[in-house]
XYZ file of C-alpha atoms in Angstrom:
598
model
C 27.387 24.579 23.039
C 26.745 23.855 19.370
C 28.771 20.917 18.062
C 29.207 20.125 14.376
C 27.685 16.733 13.481
C 29.145 15.066 10.360
C 26.599 12.191 10.499
C 23.695 14.658 10.634
C 25.255 16.658 7.777
C 25.372 13.572 5.540
C 22.867 10.857 6.456
C 20.646 13.377 8.232
C 20.402 15.413 5.020
C 19.437 12.279 3.099
C 16.568 11.647 5.501
C 15.375 15.271 5.446
C 15.347 15.315 1.641
C 13.750 11.839 1.375
C 16.612 10.495 -0.739
C 15.568 6.947 -1.651
C 15.477 6.376 -5.418
C 18.108 6.735 -8.117
C 16.696 10.072 -9.270
C 16.669 11.290 -5.654
C 20.375 10.524 -5.299
C 21.104 12.333 -8.577
C 19.334 15.455 -7.280
C 21.147 15.097 -3.963
C 24.444 14.881 -5.876
C 23.663 18.171 -7.650
C 22.837 19.874 -4.342
C 26.158 18.693 -2.928
C 27.939 20.334 -5.867
C 26.276 23.649 -5.007
C 27.182 23.235 -1.333
C 30.792 22.449 -2.244
C 30.995 25.593 -4.382
C 29.922 27.733 -1.413
C 32.338 25.966 0.926
C 35.267 26.569 -1.447
C 34.436 30.281 -1.488
C 34.238 30.453 2.294
C 37.492 28.519 2.678
C 39.129 30.744 0.025
C 40.569 27.942 -2.072
C 39.107 29.055 -5.419
C 41.755 29.086 -8.148
C 40.707 31.387 -10.982
C 43.902 30.991 -12.985
C 43.510 27.569 -14.598
C 46.890 27.541 -16.323
C 48.952 24.763 -14.787
C 46.067 24.113 -12.429
C 47.735 21.184 -10.669
C 50.476 23.430 -9.313
C 48.090 26.202 -8.246
C 45.061 24.340 -6.853
C 44.727 24.431 -3.062
C 42.293 21.616 -2.234
C 44.828 18.774 -2.265
C 47.197 20.859 -0.130
C 44.813 21.204 2.836
C 46.529 20.089 6.059
C 45.609 19.591 9.683
C 47.148 23.015 10.465
C 44.620 24.657 8.133
C 41.811 22.850 9.966
C 43.162 23.651 13.449
C 44.232 27.288 12.951
C 42.418 28.738 9.933
C 38.905 27.329 9.546
C 36.987 24.258 10.768
C 35.044 24.347 7.504
C 37.969 22.572 5.842
C 36.721 19.400 7.520
C 33.182 19.950 6.234
C 34.582 20.599 2.747
C 36.474 17.292 2.601
C 33.490 15.481 4.154
C 31.148 16.766 1.419
C 33.615 15.622 -1.261
C 33.478 12.094 0.119
C 29.680 12.260 0.475
C 29.329 13.374 -3.151
C 31.224 10.333 -4.420
C 29.322 8.036 -2.059
C 25.936 9.387 -3.208
C 26.935 8.875 -6.846
C 27.854 5.275 -6.007
C 24.459 4.788 -4.310
C 22.715 5.969 -7.487
C 24.705 3.447 -9.555
C 23.871 0.611 -7.123
C 20.163 1.399 -7.313
C 20.324 1.499 -11.102
C 21.998 -1.932 -11.208
C 19.488 -3.326 -8.698
C 16.506 -2.138 -10.736
C 17.912 -3.612 -13.924
C 19.088 -6.831 -12.273
C 22.628 -6.662 -13.641
C 25.419 -4.190 -14.327
C 25.471 -2.631 -17.782
C 28.620 -1.650 -19.651
C 31.214 -0.061 -17.391
C 28.851 0.595 -14.483
C 30.615 -1.881 -12.188
C 33.973 -0.289 -12.926
C 32.555 3.205 -12.389
C 31.034 2.080 -9.085
C 34.396 0.770 -7.882
C 36.173 3.949 -8.964
C 33.750 6.220 -7.120
C 33.839 4.152 -3.934
C 37.635 4.039 -3.993
C 37.721 7.809 -4.384
C 35.240 8.252 -1.519
C 37.352 5.945 0.670
C 40.592 7.842 -0.032
C 38.852 11.154 0.649
C 37.500 9.857 3.971
C 40.997 8.745 5.012
C 42.298 12.197 4.110
C 39.480 13.644 6.236
C 40.670 11.638 9.254
C 44.209 12.924 8.740
C 43.086 16.553 8.506
C 40.880 16.349 11.616
C 43.263 14.256 13.745
C 43.649 17.060 16.289
C 39.913 17.715 16.686
C 39.331 18.529 20.363
C 35.579 17.895 20.401
C 35.195 14.131 20.847
C 31.623 14.101 19.467
C 32.719 15.503 16.114
C 35.820 13.321 15.956
C 33.820 10.164 16.733
C 31.396 10.930 13.915
C 34.240 11.550 11.456
C 35.659 8.147 12.407
C 32.253 6.433 12.144
C 31.588 7.946 8.719
C 35.018 6.858 7.442
C 34.398 3.296 8.632
C 31.043 3.147 6.814
C 32.693 4.357 3.599
C 35.461 1.782 4.019
C 32.900 -1.020 4.431
C 31.029 0.147 1.318
C 34.269 0.050 -0.643
C 35.169 -3.440 0.597
C 31.713 -4.814 -0.279
C 30.905 -3.152 -3.596
C 34.062 -1.433 -4.847
C 37.047 -3.706 -4.367
C 37.108 -6.560 -6.894
C 38.338 -9.643 -5.080
C 37.247 -13.265 -5.210
C 36.856 -13.515 -1.435
C 35.528 -10.642 0.629
C 37.277 -9.684 3.854
C 34.286 -10.504 6.057
C 36.144 -9.834 9.303
C 37.166 -6.308 8.334
C 33.726 -5.489 6.875
C 31.865 -6.530 10.020
C 34.411 -4.830 12.280
C 34.094 -1.465 10.519
C 30.292 -1.565 10.412
C 29.928 -2.765 14.010
C 32.135 0.040 15.361
C 30.310 2.670 13.282
C 26.853 1.496 14.378
C 27.966 1.242 18.016
C 29.267 4.828 17.947
C 26.071 6.194 16.378
C 23.861 4.276 18.826
C 25.948 5.579 21.751
C 25.531 9.163 20.510
C 21.787 8.574 20.168
C 21.604 7.373 23.771
C 23.324 10.612 24.804
C 20.669 12.518 22.778
C 23.266 13.917 20.394
C 21.997 12.193 17.242
C 18.269 11.855 16.460
C 16.593 8.455 16.459
C 15.616 8.759 12.772
C 19.261 8.695 11.656
C 20.094 5.652 13.782
C 17.042 3.777 12.497
C 18.103 4.614 8.940
C 21.644 3.306 9.503
C 20.436 0.175 11.311
C 17.991 -0.629 8.527
C 20.695 -0.102 5.928
C 23.589 -2.007 7.517
C 22.272 -4.519 10.082
C 21.414 -6.965 7.315
C 24.941 -6.586 5.911
C 26.322 -7.493 9.327
C 24.258 -10.672 9.408
C 25.421 -11.497 5.869
C 29.133 -11.194 6.574
C 29.116 -11.979 10.285
C 29.481 -15.442 11.754
C 26.360 -17.070 13.236
C 24.308 -13.897 13.565
C 20.692 -15.028 13.321
C 18.799 -12.850 15.800
C 18.811 -9.333 17.211
C 20.410 -10.614 20.434
C 23.242 -12.194 18.429
C 23.683 -8.921 16.558
C 23.869 -6.774 19.709
C 26.312 -9.184 21.326
C 28.477 -9.183 18.195
C 28.619 -5.372 18.134
C 29.521 -5.190 21.836
C 32.265 -7.801 21.482
C 33.647 -6.006 18.413
C 33.919 -2.721 20.332
C 35.725 -4.500 23.183
C 38.109 -6.133 20.712
C 38.678 -2.754 19.072
C 39.724 -1.283 22.403
C 42.231 -4.092 22.893
C 43.593 -3.466 19.377
C 43.959 0.289 20.017
C 41.218 1.307 17.609
C 40.765 5.068 17.961
C 36.966 5.025 17.778
C 36.627 2.226 20.344
C 38.993 3.992 22.750
C 37.081 7.237 22.286
C 33.772 5.542 23.103
C 35.045 3.866 26.279
C 36.723 7.079 27.368
C 33.364 8.874 27.274
C 31.273 6.285 29.095
C 30.484 3.498 26.653
C 29.394 0.283 28.380
C 29.212 -3.067 26.619
C 26.010 -5.052 27.027
C 26.230 -8.764 26.311
C 22.952 -10.643 26.697
C 22.651 -14.324 27.518
C 21.563 -16.495 24.625
C 19.667 -19.715 25.249
C 21.945 -22.643 24.679
C 19.217 -24.968 23.474
C 17.596 -23.548 20.411
C 15.239 -25.274 18.057
C 17.070 -26.263 14.890
C 16.633 -23.861 11.992
C 15.190 -25.423 8.871
C 17.244 -24.151 5.948
C 15.596 -26.295 3.265
C 12.357 -25.639 1.400
C 10.343 -28.449 -0.173
C 7.558 -26.790 -2.115
C 5.492 -28.799 -4.614
C 7.997 -30.219 -7.131
C 10.775 -27.793 -6.141
C 13.546 -27.967 -3.562
C 15.853 -25.158 -2.537
C 18.300 -24.291 0.211
C 18.176 -21.108 2.275
C 21.782 -19.959 2.276
C 21.142 -16.784 4.254
C 20.931 -17.544 7.976
C 18.813 -14.503 8.781
C 16.227 -15.295 6.107
C 16.102 -18.896 7.344
C 15.532 -17.684 10.905
C 12.831 -15.226 9.809
C 10.987 -17.884 7.790
C 11.066 -20.241 10.769
C 9.777 -17.485 13.055
C 6.902 -16.438 10.807
C 5.926 -20.063 10.177
C 5.499 -20.521 13.926
C 3.139 -17.535 14.281
C -0.318 -18.585 15.481
C -3.191 -16.537 14.041
C -5.992 -16.108 16.578
C -7.710 -13.040 15.136
C -7.954 -11.215 11.819
C -5.656 -8.485 13.174
C -2.855 -11.075 13.559
C -2.709 -11.443 9.777
C -1.368 -7.890 9.438
C 1.625 -8.699 11.640
C 2.259 -11.941 9.780
C 1.956 -10.203 6.405
C 4.453 -7.488 7.387
C 6.946 -10.194 8.401
C 6.619 -11.972 5.053
C 7.007 -8.645 3.229
C 10.158 -7.970 5.241
C 11.531 -11.388 4.240
C 10.649 -10.681 0.600
C 12.477 -7.345 0.736
C 15.576 -8.965 2.236
C 15.550 -11.690 -0.416
C 15.437 -9.034 -3.164
C 18.380 -7.250 -1.553
C 20.255 -10.522 -1.207
C 19.767 -11.387 -4.877
C 20.792 -7.888 -6.000
C 23.921 -8.122 -3.870
C 24.794 -11.497 -5.347
C 24.508 -10.043 -8.847
C 27.264 -7.594 -7.954
C 29.441 -10.090 -6.076
C 29.384 -13.053 -8.483
C 30.663 -11.369 -11.608
C 33.918 -13.327 -11.479
C 32.470 -16.637 -10.257
C 32.052 -19.797 -12.316
C 29.167 -19.581 -14.796
C 27.656 -23.005 -13.944
C 27.852 -22.246 -10.243
C 26.141 -18.907 -10.848
C 23.300 -20.596 -12.743
C 22.695 -23.148 -9.973
C 22.764 -20.456 -7.318
C 20.468 -18.209 -9.349
C 17.947 -21.043 -9.817
C 18.036 -21.778 -6.084
C 17.402 -18.127 -5.217
C 14.589 -17.823 -7.778
C 12.787 -20.841 -6.264
C 13.167 -19.333 -2.804
C 11.891 -15.979 -4.078
C 8.817 -17.609 -5.658
C 8.117 -19.500 -2.420
C 8.323 -16.293 -0.354
C 6.026 -14.485 -2.805
C 3.560 -17.388 -2.639
C 3.464 -17.259 1.158
C 3.174 -13.451 1.183
C 0.218 -13.410 -1.213
C -1.488 -16.327 0.532
C -1.266 -14.489 3.842
C -3.327 -11.713 2.243
C -5.711 -14.336 0.820
C -6.147 -15.977 4.231
C -6.856 -12.601 5.822
C -9.516 -11.711 3.244
C -11.010 -15.217 3.431
C -11.457 -14.741 7.184
C -13.107 -11.383 6.518
C -15.376 -13.057 3.951
C -16.497 -15.708 6.451
C -17.147 -13.036 9.066
C -19.229 -10.930 6.646
C -21.155 -14.004 5.475
C -22.211 -14.779 9.046
C -23.401 -11.179 9.386
C -25.314 -11.520 6.095
C -27.164 -14.581 7.364
C -28.334 -12.655 10.443
C -29.671 -9.653 8.476
C -33.386 -8.933 8.547
C -35.586 -7.744 5.714
C -34.072 -4.246 5.466
C -33.030 -3.726 1.846
C -30.608 -0.865 2.631
C -28.638 -2.945 5.147
C -28.530 -5.852 2.676
C -27.196 -3.624 -0.100
C -24.518 -2.197 2.199
C -23.399 -5.650 3.291
C -23.466 -6.916 -0.304
C -21.068 -4.156 -1.384
C -18.678 -5.078 1.438
C -18.727 -8.763 0.466
C -18.323 -7.895 -3.223
C -15.200 -5.830 -2.473
C -13.648 -8.697 -0.497
C -14.444 -11.195 -3.286
C -12.775 -8.925 -5.857
C -9.657 -8.733 -3.684
C -9.596 -12.511 -3.258
C -9.906 -13.134 -6.992
C -7.156 -10.602 -7.675
C -4.776 -12.246 -5.184
C -5.551 -15.745 -6.490
C -4.943 -14.569 -10.052
C -1.610 -13.141 -8.928
C -0.645 -16.510 -7.442
C -1.396 -18.315 -10.723
C 1.141 -16.076 -12.486
C 4.050 -16.918 -10.173
C 6.987 -18.884 -11.630
C 6.521 -22.584 -10.965
C 2.771 -22.209 -10.417
C 1.476 -21.687 -13.948
C 3.027 -25.019 -15.006
C 1.399 -26.934 -12.112
C -1.964 -28.038 -13.545
C -3.373 -29.429 -10.294
C -2.569 -26.302 -8.310
C -3.831 -24.030 -11.088
C -7.148 -25.937 -11.187
C -7.619 -25.595 -7.436
C -6.790 -21.886 -7.496
C -9.355 -21.373 -10.268
C -11.864 -23.453 -8.265
C -11.218 -21.169 -5.288
C -11.950 -18.112 -7.435
C -15.232 -19.680 -8.610
C -16.074 -20.706 -5.037
C -16.028 -17.129 -3.725
C -17.764 -15.736 -6.824
C -20.565 -18.334 -6.621
C -21.093 -17.548 -2.945
C -21.526 -13.909 -3.928
C -23.882 -14.683 -6.833
C -26.037 -17.417 -5.293
C -25.841 -16.425 -1.659
C -26.173 -12.642 -1.904
C -27.154 -11.370 -5.353
C -29.850 -13.990 -6.040
C -31.314 -13.328 -2.601
C -31.482 -9.599 -3.357
C -33.332 -10.231 -6.637
C -35.717 -12.530 -4.804
C -36.403 -9.837 -2.186
C -37.210 -7.346 -4.958
C -39.695 -9.760 -6.581
C -37.475 -10.497 -9.598
C -37.862 -14.264 -9.346
C -36.766 -15.180 -12.848
C -33.485 -13.245 -12.497
C -32.922 -14.902 -9.133
C -33.572 -18.364 -10.596
C -31.176 -17.643 -13.475
C -28.378 -16.889 -10.989
C -29.051 -20.097 -9.075
C -29.082 -22.186 -12.268
C -25.855 -20.646 -13.574
C -24.128 -21.130 -10.205
C -25.261 -24.762 -10.071
C -24.004 -25.490 -13.592
C -20.627 -23.838 -12.940
C -20.093 -25.711 -9.693
C -21.108 -29.078 -11.169
C -18.690 -28.664 -14.078
C -15.820 -28.027 -11.658
C -16.813 -30.888 -9.370
C -16.936 -33.352 -12.268
C -13.352 -32.469 -13.201
C -12.244 -32.683 -9.572
C -14.171 -35.867 -8.833
C -11.282 -38.274 -9.322
C -8.617 -36.213 -7.535
C -8.232 -35.015 -3.976
C -8.054 -31.346 -3.153
C -4.577 -29.956 -2.536
C -4.210 -28.611 0.973
C -3.772 -24.882 0.564
C -2.522 -22.642 3.405
C -5.101 -21.955 6.137
C -7.419 -24.633 4.599
C -8.727 -22.127 2.077
C -10.906 -24.678 0.235
C -12.195 -28.012 1.559
C -14.668 -30.697 0.526
C -17.015 -29.600 3.319
C -17.011 -26.020 2.038
C -17.914 -27.154 -1.499
C -20.730 -29.366 -0.175
C -22.106 -26.473 1.858
C -22.086 -24.215 -1.211
C -23.864 -26.872 -3.290
C -26.596 -27.231 -0.649
C -26.989 -23.461 -0.474
C -27.577 -23.252 -4.231
C -30.130 -26.093 -4.201
C -32.051 -24.581 -1.273
C -32.250 -21.197 -2.952
C -33.251 -22.786 -6.236
C -36.147 -24.682 -4.647
C -37.388 -21.571 -2.857
C -37.741 -19.512 -6.017
C -38.556 -21.900 -8.868
C -42.370 -21.916 -8.304
C -42.552 -18.127 -8.035
C -40.421 -17.728 -11.156
C -42.751 -20.049 -13.102
C -45.806 -18.135 -11.878
C -44.164 -14.837 -12.882
C -43.466 -16.228 -16.336
C -47.108 -17.287 -16.835
C -48.313 -13.964 -15.546
C -46.083 -11.976 -17.873
C -47.200 -14.141 -20.827
C -50.883 -13.374 -20.169
C -50.071 -9.695 -19.785
C -48.879 -9.552 -23.376
C -52.546 -9.835 -24.479
C -54.216 -8.124 -21.526
C -51.491 -5.948 -20.099
C -53.698 -3.737 -17.969
C -56.364 -6.261 -16.922
C -57.013 -5.845 -13.156
C -56.742 -8.891 -10.943
C -59.574 -10.355 -8.844
C -58.307 -8.678 -5.667
C -58.244 -5.290 -7.403
C -61.811 -5.739 -8.739
C -63.419 -6.649 -5.414
C -63.849 -3.103 -4.087
C -64.564 -1.177 -7.265
C -65.721 -3.497 -10.052
C -67.996 -6.456 -10.301
C -66.300 -9.840 -10.412
C -67.618 -12.318 -12.944
C -66.921 -16.063 -12.910
C -64.974 -15.708 -16.155
C -62.547 -13.295 -14.448
C -61.375 -15.866 -11.929
C -58.167 -17.681 -12.998
C -55.267 -19.145 -11.058
C -52.882 -16.717 -12.711
C -55.088 -13.677 -12.062
C -56.029 -13.947 -8.390
C -53.728 -11.212 -7.021
C -51.122 -8.819 -8.441
C -47.617 -10.270 -8.264
C -46.238 -6.750 -8.253
C -48.846 -4.414 -6.726
C -49.110 -0.990 -8.357
C -49.383 1.995 -6.040
C -51.765 4.627 -7.499
C -52.323 8.201 -6.222
C -55.459 8.893 -4.194
C -56.945 12.372 -3.691
C -56.239 13.802 -0.275
C -59.769 15.389 0.068
C -62.958 15.861 -2.044
C -62.577 18.477 -4.780
C -66.273 19.096 -5.595
C -66.774 21.580 -2.748
C -63.598 23.451 -3.710
C -64.921 24.070 -7.211
C -68.461 25.029 -6.087
C -67.198 27.429 -3.445
C -66.289 29.945 -6.149
C -69.986 30.210 -7.150
C -71.654 30.352 -3.712
C -72.812 33.764 -2.449
C -74.487 34.651 0.860
C -76.964 37.542 1.626
C -74.547 39.465 3.830
C -71.873 39.355 1.153
C -74.333 40.718 -1.488
C -75.355 43.735 0.701
C -71.730 44.607 1.462
C -70.822 44.420 -2.214
C -73.709 46.803 -3.178
C -72.637 49.433 -0.600
C -69.082 49.329 -1.880
C -70.259 49.947 -5.459
C -72.344 53.046 -4.453
C -69.398 54.591 -2.608
C -67.137 54.080 -5.622
C -69.654 55.793 -7.979
C -69.936 58.902 -5.751
C -66.171 59.319 -5.653
C -65.863 59.126 -9.430
C -68.579 61.834 -9.928
C -66.891 64.286 -7.551
C -63.581 63.849 -9.322
C -65.163 64.603 -12.712
C -66.786 67.833 -11.413
C -63.540 69.174 -10.009
C -61.773 68.906 -13.366
C -61.802 72.306 -15.279
C -63.420 71.981 -18.679
C -61.990 75.230 -20.157
C -58.356 74.399 -19.573
C -56.513 74.441 -22.903
C -54.761 71.313 -23.979
C -50.957 71.242 -23.989
C -49.124 71.133 -27.259
C -47.298 67.884 -27.399
C -44.646 68.912 -29.880
C -43.325 67.019 -32.811
C -44.215 63.337 -32.576
C -44.824 63.840 -28.883
C -41.129 64.190 -28.263
C -40.626 67.936 -28.034
C -43.183 69.743 -25.914
C -43.298 72.870 -23.820
């Protein structure tokens, strides 16, 4: 039996149409207008005579009898009216969040739309009060509770939010939707969407909800309390097999650190869930490069929640004291910068581990130039990513004014770039015989590193996350540059002398090249002319060509006799052809200019 699903008709449509941004909600709002026009036609409530419209319109006069006896589409019609107002409110919220504050009368318009959506949803419950299908009725109730919670949070202007009522409405709605998912009535995608959207709100307005276990226990207890208070949705759930599941929570928990001391800044984490998440991700042990991806996703999740928290506070603190708002805003900005710093540095630590792994592979490479070039490109890509991330860190609020930290971040950028130049690129030039270019890279790397070390000489290195840069690492890089420099300096000097002598005698062969073909005189022997520094490969004939040329002029006796016989035969044939041609045959007239003949 097909059962109408109000949740699938609203939130399911949002998921199917990928409604996420402000423009998406505006398009969704327009589609709802079209759908409402069709529903009015099918329900036959179109009023063409607009004179004294308030006395003739039929929409506000819809009753439960119309829904029960005439058409069930009356319920869908009222539902879409509420959804249209709610989608418009979502577009306004996204616009305010992007801008960071409400502009003009946007906050008032948001409250008006949410209040209208709430009243429409209550009218929907009144119209469908006799609905016999419990699945449809439960979804109408769940949708109305979500709209009510939205109105209490964002629409109703009060100094103190009714946290108890907000959490009660959301908990009952989420419990009903999860129960319908377990019965395979609602798809998992819709439940995941609702959980992602409203679980964080529950932790914000709920009491001591810091983990998923706390959240599940809170929802179960709320449904039980709703049954005791004769809540229709709770009674409907228990009547159809709902079972509460309360999990045991460990009594002894490690204390949650809700304070951040970061460089010269201090801030307090006022959101319990964010504090718990930061404590959890700080305790993650990284054993492999793949573990960084999990850690990075957790920091990104915390960053997203902090953005949502700050956007919500912008809407909620419009009537609060201005000084209190400034202090709270500064606290949240410090926390946001700290979370961004940790998120970016997780990416830096991951790429630094990749760099170390690739460097070990580089050291084990043989003399194959193709494999060296491939590995060099991989290392170069990682170094570019590292420099980009480090540059992004230097632009964070609170970082660009910290001279010591800025210097160490710049030193880290130079560290990875010098490893690429001196360790990889100079080695490639040396392998190709370009010793002067290789020496130039070593010299430049040495000068750059020494300049940085002289500035850093009197100060200790700041301990960055994951020990990104240490004194031992800088010493190792310095030794690498000196070793490479010593290995190429003599060859570079010899190449310079050789190229200088070639300016006068550019094509003078060396002693080794003269041994096989030319005579070697004592005056030809010099230290800079013993062997070619860059041997020249010249083409050599594959076989002697003298016989090929002479073959065209060689004739043998048998070939001469055969050629003479062929000539005699050809002469006889030509004579017989001439005799057979009639001499008296008149010539044809060719016509004018040879064009018109007979």
